[in-house]
XYZ file of C-alpha atoms in Angstrom:
584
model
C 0.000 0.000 0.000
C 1.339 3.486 -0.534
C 0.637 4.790 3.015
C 3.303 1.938 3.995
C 5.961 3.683 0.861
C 4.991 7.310 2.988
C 5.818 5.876 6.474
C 8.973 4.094 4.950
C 9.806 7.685 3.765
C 9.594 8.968 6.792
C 11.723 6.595 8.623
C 14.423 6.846 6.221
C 14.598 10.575 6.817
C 14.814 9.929 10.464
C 17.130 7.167 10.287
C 20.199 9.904 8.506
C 19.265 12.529 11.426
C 21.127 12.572 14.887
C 19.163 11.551 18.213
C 20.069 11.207 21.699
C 22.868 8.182 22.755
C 21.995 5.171 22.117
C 22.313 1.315 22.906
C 21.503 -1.488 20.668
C 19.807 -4.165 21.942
C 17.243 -1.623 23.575
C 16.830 -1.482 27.197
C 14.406 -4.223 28.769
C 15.628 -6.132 25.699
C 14.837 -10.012 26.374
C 18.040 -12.257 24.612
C 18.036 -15.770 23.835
C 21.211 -17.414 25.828
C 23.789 -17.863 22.878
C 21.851 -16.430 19.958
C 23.714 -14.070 18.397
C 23.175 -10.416 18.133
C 24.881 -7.190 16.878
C 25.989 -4.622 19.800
C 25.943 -0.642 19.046
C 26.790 1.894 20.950
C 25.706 5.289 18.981
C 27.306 8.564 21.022
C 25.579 11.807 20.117
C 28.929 13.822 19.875
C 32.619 12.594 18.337
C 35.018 10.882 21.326
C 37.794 10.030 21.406
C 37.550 5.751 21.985
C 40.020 6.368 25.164
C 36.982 8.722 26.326
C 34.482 6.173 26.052
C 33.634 3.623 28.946
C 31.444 0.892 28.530
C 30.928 -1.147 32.020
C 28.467 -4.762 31.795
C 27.543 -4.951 35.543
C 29.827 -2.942 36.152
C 33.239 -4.490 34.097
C 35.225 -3.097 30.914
C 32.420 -4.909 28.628
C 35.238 -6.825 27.110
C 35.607 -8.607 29.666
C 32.329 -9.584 29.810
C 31.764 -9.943 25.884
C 35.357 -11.719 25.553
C 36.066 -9.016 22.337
C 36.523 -5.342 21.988
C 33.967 -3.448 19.591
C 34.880 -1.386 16.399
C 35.479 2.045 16.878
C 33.901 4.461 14.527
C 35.312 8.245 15.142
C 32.507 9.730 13.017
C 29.425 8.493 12.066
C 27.535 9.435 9.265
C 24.325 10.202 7.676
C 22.724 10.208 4.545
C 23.714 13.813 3.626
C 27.321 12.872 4.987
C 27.207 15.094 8.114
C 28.638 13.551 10.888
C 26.761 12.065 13.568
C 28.976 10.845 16.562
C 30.810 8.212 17.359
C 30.018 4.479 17.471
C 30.876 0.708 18.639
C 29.823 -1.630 17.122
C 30.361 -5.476 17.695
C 28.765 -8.070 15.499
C 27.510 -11.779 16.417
C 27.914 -11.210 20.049
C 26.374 -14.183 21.880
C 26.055 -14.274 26.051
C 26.233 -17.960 27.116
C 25.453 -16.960 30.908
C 21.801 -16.181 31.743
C 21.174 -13.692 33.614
C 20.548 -9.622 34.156
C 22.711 -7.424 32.293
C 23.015 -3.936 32.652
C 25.191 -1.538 29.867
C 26.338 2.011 31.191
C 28.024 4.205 28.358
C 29.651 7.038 29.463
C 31.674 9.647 27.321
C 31.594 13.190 28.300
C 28.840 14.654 29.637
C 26.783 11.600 27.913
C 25.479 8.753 29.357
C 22.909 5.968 29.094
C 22.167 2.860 30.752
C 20.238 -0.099 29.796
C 19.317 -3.524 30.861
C 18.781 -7.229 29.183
C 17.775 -10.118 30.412
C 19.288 -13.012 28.812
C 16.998 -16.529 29.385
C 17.509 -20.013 29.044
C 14.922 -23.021 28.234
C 14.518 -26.256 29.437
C 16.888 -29.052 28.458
C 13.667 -31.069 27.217
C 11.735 -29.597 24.222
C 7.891 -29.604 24.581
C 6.746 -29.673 21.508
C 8.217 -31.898 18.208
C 6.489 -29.387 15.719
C 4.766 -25.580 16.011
C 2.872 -24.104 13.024
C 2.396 -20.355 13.711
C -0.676 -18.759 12.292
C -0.402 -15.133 10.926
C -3.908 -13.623 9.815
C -2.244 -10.374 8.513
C -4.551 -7.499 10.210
C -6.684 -9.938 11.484
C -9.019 -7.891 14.313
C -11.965 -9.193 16.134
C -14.447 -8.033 13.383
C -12.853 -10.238 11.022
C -13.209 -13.328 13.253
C -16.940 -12.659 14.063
C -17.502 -11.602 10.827
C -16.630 -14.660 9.470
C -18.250 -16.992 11.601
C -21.703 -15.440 11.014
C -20.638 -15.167 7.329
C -20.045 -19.004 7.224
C -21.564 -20.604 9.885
C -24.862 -18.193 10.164
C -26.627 -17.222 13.228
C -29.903 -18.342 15.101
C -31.766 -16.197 17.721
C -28.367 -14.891 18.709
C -26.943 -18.096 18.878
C -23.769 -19.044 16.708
C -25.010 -21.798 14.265
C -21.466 -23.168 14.041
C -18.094 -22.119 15.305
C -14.706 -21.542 13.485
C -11.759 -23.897 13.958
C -9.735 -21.086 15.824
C -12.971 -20.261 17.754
C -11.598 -23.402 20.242
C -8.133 -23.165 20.611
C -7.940 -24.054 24.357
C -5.280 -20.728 25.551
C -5.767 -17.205 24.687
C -3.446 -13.912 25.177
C -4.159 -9.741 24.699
C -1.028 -9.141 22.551
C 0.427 -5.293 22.490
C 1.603 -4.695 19.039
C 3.591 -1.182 19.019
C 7.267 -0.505 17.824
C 10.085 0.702 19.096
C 9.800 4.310 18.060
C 5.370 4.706 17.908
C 2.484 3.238 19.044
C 1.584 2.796 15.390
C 2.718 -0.332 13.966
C 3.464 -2.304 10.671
C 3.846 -5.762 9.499
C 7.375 -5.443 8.985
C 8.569 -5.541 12.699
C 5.166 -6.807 14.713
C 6.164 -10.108 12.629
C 9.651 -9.891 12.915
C 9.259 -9.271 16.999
C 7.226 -12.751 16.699
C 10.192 -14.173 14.963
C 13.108 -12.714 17.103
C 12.312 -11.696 20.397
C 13.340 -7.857 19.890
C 11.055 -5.168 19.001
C 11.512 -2.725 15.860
C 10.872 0.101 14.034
C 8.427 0.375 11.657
C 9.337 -1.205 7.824
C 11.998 -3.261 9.943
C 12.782 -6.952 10.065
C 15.449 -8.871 12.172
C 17.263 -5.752 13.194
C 17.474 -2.862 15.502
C 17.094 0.121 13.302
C 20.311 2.525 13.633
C 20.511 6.299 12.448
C 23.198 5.422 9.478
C 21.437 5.406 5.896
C 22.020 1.815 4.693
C 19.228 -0.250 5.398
C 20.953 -3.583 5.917
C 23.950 -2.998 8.036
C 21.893 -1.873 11.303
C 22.708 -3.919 14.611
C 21.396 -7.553 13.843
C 19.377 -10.066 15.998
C 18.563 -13.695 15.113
C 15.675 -14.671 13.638
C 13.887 -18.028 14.651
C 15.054 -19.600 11.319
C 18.609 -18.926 12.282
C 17.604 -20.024 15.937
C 16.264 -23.081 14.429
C 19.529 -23.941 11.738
C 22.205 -23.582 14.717
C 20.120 -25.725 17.304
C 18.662 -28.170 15.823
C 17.829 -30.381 12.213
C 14.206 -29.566 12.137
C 12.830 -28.447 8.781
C 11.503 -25.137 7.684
C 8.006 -23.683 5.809
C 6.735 -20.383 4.839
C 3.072 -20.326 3.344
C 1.429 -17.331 2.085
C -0.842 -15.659 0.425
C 1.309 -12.481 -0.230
C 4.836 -12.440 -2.394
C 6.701 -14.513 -0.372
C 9.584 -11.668 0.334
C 6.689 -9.424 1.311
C 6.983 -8.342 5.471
C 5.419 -11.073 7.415
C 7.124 -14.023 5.202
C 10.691 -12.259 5.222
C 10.284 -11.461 8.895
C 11.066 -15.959 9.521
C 14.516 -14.741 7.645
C 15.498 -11.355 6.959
C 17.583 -8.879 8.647
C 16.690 -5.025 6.571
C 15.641 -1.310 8.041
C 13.473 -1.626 4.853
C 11.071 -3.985 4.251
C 10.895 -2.973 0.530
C 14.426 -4.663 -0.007
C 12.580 -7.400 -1.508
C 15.019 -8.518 -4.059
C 18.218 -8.364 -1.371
C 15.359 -10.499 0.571
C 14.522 -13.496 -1.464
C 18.629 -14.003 -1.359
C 18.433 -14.093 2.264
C 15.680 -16.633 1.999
C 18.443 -18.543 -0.321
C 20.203 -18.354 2.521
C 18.347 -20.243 4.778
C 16.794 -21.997 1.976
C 13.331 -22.995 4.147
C 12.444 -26.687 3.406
C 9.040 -25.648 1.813
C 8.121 -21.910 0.355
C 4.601 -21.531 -1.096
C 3.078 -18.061 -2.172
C 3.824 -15.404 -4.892
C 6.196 -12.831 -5.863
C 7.697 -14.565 -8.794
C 9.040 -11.218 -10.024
C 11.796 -11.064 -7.009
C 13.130 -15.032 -8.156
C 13.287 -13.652 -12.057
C 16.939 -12.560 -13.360
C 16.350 -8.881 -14.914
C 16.294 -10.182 -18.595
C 12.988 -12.391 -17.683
C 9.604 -10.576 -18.587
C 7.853 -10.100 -15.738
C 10.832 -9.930 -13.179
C 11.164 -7.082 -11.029
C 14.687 -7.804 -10.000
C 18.059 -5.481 -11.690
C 20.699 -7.840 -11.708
C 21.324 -11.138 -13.146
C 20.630 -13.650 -10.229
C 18.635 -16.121 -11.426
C 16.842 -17.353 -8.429
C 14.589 -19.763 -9.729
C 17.327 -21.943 -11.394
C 19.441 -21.355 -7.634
C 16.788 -22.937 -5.841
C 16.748 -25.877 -8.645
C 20.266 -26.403 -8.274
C 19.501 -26.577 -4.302
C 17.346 -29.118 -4.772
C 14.266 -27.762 -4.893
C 10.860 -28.807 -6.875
C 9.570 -26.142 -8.417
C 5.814 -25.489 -8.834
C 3.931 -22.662 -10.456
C -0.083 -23.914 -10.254
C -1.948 -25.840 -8.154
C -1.584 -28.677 -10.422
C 1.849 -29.074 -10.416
C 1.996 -28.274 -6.413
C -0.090 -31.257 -6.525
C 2.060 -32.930 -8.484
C 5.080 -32.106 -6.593
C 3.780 -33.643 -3.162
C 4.772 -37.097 -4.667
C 8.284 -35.670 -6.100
C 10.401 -36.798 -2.462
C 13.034 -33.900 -2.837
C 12.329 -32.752 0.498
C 12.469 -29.404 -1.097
C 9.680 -27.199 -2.621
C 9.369 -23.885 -3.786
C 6.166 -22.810 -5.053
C 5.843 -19.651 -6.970
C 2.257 -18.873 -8.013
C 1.513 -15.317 -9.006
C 4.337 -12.466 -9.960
C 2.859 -10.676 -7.055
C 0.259 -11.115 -4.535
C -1.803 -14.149 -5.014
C -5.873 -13.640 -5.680
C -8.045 -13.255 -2.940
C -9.962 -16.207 -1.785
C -13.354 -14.527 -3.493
C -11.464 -13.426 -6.344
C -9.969 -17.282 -7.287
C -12.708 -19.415 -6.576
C -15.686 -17.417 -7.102
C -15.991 -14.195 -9.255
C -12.874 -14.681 -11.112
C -11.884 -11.093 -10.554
C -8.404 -9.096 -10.030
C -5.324 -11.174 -11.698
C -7.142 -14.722 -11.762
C -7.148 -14.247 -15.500
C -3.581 -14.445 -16.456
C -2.997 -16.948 -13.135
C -6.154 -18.772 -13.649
C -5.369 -22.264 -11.431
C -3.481 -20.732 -8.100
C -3.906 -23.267 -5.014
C -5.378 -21.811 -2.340
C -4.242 -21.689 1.450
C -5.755 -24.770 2.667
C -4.236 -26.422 -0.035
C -0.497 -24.850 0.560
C -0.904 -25.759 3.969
C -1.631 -29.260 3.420
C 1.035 -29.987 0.914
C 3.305 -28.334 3.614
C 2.337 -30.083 6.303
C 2.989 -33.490 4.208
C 6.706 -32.501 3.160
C 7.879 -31.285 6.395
C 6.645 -33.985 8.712
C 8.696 -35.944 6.704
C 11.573 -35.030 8.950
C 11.758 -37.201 11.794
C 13.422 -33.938 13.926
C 10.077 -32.087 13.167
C 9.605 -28.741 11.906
C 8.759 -24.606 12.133
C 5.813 -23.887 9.673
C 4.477 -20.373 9.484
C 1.257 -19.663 7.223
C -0.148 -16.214 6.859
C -3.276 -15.170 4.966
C -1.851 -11.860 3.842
C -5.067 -10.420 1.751
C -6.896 -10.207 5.352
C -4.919 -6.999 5.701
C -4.522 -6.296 2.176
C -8.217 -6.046 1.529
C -8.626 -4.500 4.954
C -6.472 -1.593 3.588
C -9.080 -0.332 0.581
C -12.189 -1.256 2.648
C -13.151 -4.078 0.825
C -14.532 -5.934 3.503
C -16.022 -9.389 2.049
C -12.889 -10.183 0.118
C -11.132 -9.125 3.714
C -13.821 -11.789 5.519
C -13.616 -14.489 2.871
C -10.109 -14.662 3.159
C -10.261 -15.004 6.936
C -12.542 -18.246 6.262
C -9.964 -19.564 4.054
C -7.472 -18.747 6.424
C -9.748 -20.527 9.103
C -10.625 -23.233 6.900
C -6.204 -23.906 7.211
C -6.293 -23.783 10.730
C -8.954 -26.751 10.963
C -6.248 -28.493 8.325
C -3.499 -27.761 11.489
C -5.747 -28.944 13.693
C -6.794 -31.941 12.134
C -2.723 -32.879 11.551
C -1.979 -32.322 15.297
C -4.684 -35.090 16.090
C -2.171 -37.082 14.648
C 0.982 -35.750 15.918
C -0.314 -34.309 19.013
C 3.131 -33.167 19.586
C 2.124 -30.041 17.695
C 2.155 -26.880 19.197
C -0.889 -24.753 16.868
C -0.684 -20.836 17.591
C -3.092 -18.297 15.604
C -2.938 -14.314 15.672
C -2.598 -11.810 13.675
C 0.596 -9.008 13.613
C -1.406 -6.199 14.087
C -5.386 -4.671 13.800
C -7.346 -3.066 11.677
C -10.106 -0.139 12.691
C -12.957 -2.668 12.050
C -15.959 -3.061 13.319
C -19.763 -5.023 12.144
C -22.191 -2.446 13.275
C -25.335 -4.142 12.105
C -26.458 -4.898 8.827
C -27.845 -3.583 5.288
C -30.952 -4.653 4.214
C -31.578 -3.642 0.445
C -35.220 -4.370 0.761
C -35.413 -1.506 2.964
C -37.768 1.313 1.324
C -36.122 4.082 -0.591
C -33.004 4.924 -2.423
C -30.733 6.251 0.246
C -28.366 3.426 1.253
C -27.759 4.410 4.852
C -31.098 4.225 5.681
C -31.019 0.795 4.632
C -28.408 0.461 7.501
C -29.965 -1.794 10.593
C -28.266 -1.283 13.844
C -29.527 -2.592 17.373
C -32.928 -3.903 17.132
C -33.125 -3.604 13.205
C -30.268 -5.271 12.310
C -32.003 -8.245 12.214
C -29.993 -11.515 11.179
C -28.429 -11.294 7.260
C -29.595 -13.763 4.713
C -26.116 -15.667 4.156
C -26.926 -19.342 3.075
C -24.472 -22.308 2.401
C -26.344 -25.122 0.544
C -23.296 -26.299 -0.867
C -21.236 -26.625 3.014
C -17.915 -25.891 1.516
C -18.236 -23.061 4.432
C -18.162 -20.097 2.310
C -21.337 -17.970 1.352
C -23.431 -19.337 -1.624
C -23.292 -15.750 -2.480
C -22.022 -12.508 -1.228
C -24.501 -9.696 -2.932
C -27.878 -11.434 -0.630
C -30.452 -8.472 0.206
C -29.387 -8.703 4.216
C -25.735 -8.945 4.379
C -23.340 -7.439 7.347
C -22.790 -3.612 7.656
C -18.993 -3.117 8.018
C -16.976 0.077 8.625
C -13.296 1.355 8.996
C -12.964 3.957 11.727
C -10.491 5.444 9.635
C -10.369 6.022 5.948
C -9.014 8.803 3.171
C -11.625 10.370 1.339
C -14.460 8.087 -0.273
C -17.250 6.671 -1.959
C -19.344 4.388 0.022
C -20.848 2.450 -2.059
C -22.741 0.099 0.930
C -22.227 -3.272 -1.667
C -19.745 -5.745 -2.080
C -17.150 -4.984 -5.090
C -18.409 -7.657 -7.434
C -16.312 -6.092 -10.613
C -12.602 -6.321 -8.895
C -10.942 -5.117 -5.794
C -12.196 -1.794 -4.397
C -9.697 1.247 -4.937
C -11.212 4.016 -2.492
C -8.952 7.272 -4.002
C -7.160 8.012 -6.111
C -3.948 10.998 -6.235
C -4.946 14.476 -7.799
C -2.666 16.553 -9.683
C -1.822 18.185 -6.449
C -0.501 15.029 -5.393
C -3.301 14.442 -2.617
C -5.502 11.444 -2.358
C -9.094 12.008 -3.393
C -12.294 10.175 -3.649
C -12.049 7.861 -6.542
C -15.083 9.215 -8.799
C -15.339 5.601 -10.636
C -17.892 4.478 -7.778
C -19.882 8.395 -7.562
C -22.460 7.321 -9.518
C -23.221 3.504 -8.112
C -26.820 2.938 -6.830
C -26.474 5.131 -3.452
C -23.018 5.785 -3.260
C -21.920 8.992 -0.879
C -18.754 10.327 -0.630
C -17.814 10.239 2.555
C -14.619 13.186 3.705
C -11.645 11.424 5.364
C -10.564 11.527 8.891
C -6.652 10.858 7.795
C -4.056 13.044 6.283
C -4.958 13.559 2.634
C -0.946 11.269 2.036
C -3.226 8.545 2.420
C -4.662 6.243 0.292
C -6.606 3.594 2.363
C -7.192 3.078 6.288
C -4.629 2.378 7.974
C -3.958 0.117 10.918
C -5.449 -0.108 14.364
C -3.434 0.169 17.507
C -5.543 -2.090 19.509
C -3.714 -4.917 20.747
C -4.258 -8.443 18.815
C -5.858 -11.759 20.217
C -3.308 -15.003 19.796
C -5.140 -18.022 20.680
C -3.009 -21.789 21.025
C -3.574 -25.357 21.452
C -0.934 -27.909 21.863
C 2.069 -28.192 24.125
C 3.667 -25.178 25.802
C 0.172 -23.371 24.571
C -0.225 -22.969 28.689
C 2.346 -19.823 28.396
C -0.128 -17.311 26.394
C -2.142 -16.000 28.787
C -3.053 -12.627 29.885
C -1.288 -9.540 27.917
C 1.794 -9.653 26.371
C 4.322 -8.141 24.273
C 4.913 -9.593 20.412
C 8.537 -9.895 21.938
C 7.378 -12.469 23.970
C 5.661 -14.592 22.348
C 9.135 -15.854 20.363
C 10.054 -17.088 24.619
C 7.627 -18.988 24.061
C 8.124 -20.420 20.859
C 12.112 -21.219 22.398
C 10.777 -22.862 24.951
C 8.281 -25.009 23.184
C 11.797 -26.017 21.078
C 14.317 -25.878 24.167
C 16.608 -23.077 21.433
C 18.405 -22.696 24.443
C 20.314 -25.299 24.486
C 22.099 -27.101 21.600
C 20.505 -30.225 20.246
C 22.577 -31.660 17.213
């Protein structure tokens, strides 16, 4: 979306401007024992190094780190001005757990901070954990799509989602490291690391010098998973596969836009299993359709790795019989189809990648390769269009994707009978400002459409059916169908229908550069511009910062309770695995 391209504009101004001294890992930081991590020290003014004392409860923090950090007299920016002076030391690892407390002093400077570093038990809990990521996924989605797909009888659910019953439940606080406003970029990559970010960020702490990838680094559960232990690795998605919640399992950029420096660091890895889109990334420059500017031919990489390749749901069919052990799937150039757009109205992109598999599917066929591996494995699935929908307002394709992305929870859930040495966790990386308010009833007299609106009393029940009980909506246009509204938004059309011709595009950018009602939905059946409530830089809502509900079933689930940081929830995840303590 381009209110993310504004934010990451902003940030990158920030990040060539001087601030106040700094330490990297942030205080109240929570470490790993022995995963590694960069150490900075950024000093507002130039030192001398002899100037500059650095104590680790209270010792030289050589001593305490076994190695003496870089020295960097003067720091600079993206204009070139100087900043201060810096240490830096990389892949530091503390093999002692314990309280830790940094003082920097130089001059009239000083800062303290404080990690604690944790161990786990000797004894994993769990053989296998497959980590759920609705992207935006807020409590209107959820009820939305139960009464969407399951229906509702004198205020009784008819039927429940698979999610609805996961046995442990936490409030999870999804802010970053410089706002309370939050992205995908670094609420997923605090899921996948332990350490909180700035916004656009994955796997790293970002630092005030203007290149976006060398900025103090922390381990992300992939690495974790590689140095401690042989289980295998998935990503599923929805999105491009290098887009922010999928590169948060491996990635270490300021900018989550890095996206062809990101599918090498996938490479790097090289995950067991990769399913989703973004094509374009994999594609040397000479390839039509590849988005990439040099010659790296990804695609033919991951071949010579070893991996199947599959491009449609009939060869990712195919492949699940292929035994390489590896498989990349690559099944759009960009973001897959929505769940309403590939199955049902054949809308958006569905014509040039007519036979996509959908999430269930992906999840399935990942779930067969990777419990192949008699060490187990780390699956992550996210149903990205949940947020990407969310974005433009275009709320059934939003809710149909979260019954897909239900639909491959019950596939987790019916694996883990099975292997009940699964550990199932579902939440999404941050909210949207969603709520159902009621419904609209087009056989409601007149032409204006919010009168039509029912709230309280007159909302009444909507007419969903499923006669078919593939759990999806026979139909999406019935005459009583949910009211659902943004709090926030850019200047619009309401339109109060679902977007049967394609995705919904709510403004468009003026010759002044602002965003402004798009006029291609002014003259639809009792459409009404509505005036934003957000700066006129904006395109679509944006995201909520009302904390998230995670919700877990399966051994080590007991730990989510209560509210918690996205930073913890990766403890959790270590423990489940016991990455404290080497296992090969």
């Amino acid at each position: 979306m381009r209110t993310l391209l504004t934010a990451l504009a902003a940030s990158t101004i920030l990040a060539g401007a001087a601030q106040a001294t700094a330490v990297y890992p942030l205080d109240r930081a929570t470490i790993l024992v022995s995963s590694p991590f960069d150490f900075k020290v950024e000093l507002d003014a130039v030192h001398p190094e002899a100037d500059i004392s650095v104590t680790v409860n209270g010792k030289p923090y050589a001593e305490t780190f076994g190695t003496a950090a870089e020295y960097v007299a003067e720091e600079k920016g993206a204009d070139d001005a100087v900043l201060g002076s810096a240490l830096i030391l990389r892949d530091l690892a503390l093999a002692e757990p314990g309280s830790y407390t940094v003082e920097v002093k130089a001059g009239d400077e000083t800062k303290t901070v404080t990690w604690e570093v944790y161990t786990t038990p000797e004894t994993p809990k769990a053989k296998n954990i497959i980590f759920f990521l609705g992207d935006g996924l807020s409590v209107a989605h959820r009820t939305a799509a139960r009464i969407m797909s399951q229906g509702m009888t004198e205020g009784k659910a008819d039927g429940r989602l698979a999610m609805d019953d996961l046995d442990h439940m936490a409030f999870i606080g999804t802010s970053s490291t410089h706002s309370i406003a939050t992205d995908s970029a670094n609420t997923m990559s605090a899921y996948m690391t332990g350490h909180k970010s700035r916004v656009n960020a994955l796997g790293v702490y970002a630092d005030r010098t203007a290149p976006t990838q060398d900025d103090p680094r922390v381990e992300t559960i992939a690495e974790a998973l590689r140095r401690t232990t042989g289980k295998s690795i998935g990503v599923v998605t929805t999105s491009e596969l290098e887009d922010a919640t999928p590169a948060a399992v491996v990635s270490h950029t300021r900018k989550r836009s890095d996206k062809a420096d990101i599918v090498g660091m996938f490479y790097d890895i090289q995950p067991e299993v990769m399913l989703g889109g973004g094509s374009a990334y994999f594609l040397k420059s000479d390839i039509p359709g590849s988005k990439r500017k040099d010659d790296k031919d990804y695609v033919a990489m991951f071949r010579e790795a070893g991996y199947t390749l599959a491009t449609s749901a009939a060869e990712l069919d195919a492949a699940r019989g292929s035994n390489s052990g590896k498989l990349l799937g690559l099944f759009h150039t960009g973001n897959m189809d929505t769940k309403l757009d590939r199955s049902f109205l054949h809308q958006g992109s569905v014509g040039k990648f007519p036979d996509q598999p959908g999430l269930v599917e992906m999840t399935r066929t990942a779930l067969d390769e990777l419990s192949k591996n008699e060490d187990g494995f780390f699956l992550m699935v996210e149903g990205a269009s949940i947020d990407k929908m969310s974005h433009p307002m275009d709320w059934d394709r939003a809710v149909i994707d979260t019954i897909e992305f239900d639909q491959a929870v019950a596939a987790a859930r019916a694996f883990a009978e099975t292997h009940p040495d699964t550990l199932i966790v579902v939440t999404g990386d941050h909210t949207h400002g969603v709520s159902v308010i009621g419904t609209i009833d087009d056989d409601k007299p007149g032409d204006e459409m919010r009168e039509k609106v029912g709230t309280y009393d007159d909302a009444g029940f909507p007419t969903y059916t499923d006669a078919d009980g593939d759990g999806y909506p026979d139909k999406i246009d019935v005459s009583r169908r949910l009211a659902i509204f943004s709090s926030n938004f850019p200047d619009y059309y309401e339109t109060w229908a679902p977007k049967m011709d394609g995705p919904f595009e709510p403004s468009v950018k003026n010759e002044k550069g602002e965003y402004v009602a798009n006029e291609a939905y002014k003259d639809l059946p009792g459409a009404v511009l509505r005036i934003g409530n957000l700066p006129k830089s904006a395109d679509t809502a944006v995201h909520a910062v009302d904390d998230v509900v995670l919700q877990a079933t399966g051994p080590g689930a007991e730990a989510f309770k209560g509210y918690m940081e996205q930073s913890d929830v990766y403890k959790v995840l270590a423990d489940a695995f016991a990455l404290g303590t080497v296992q090969k």
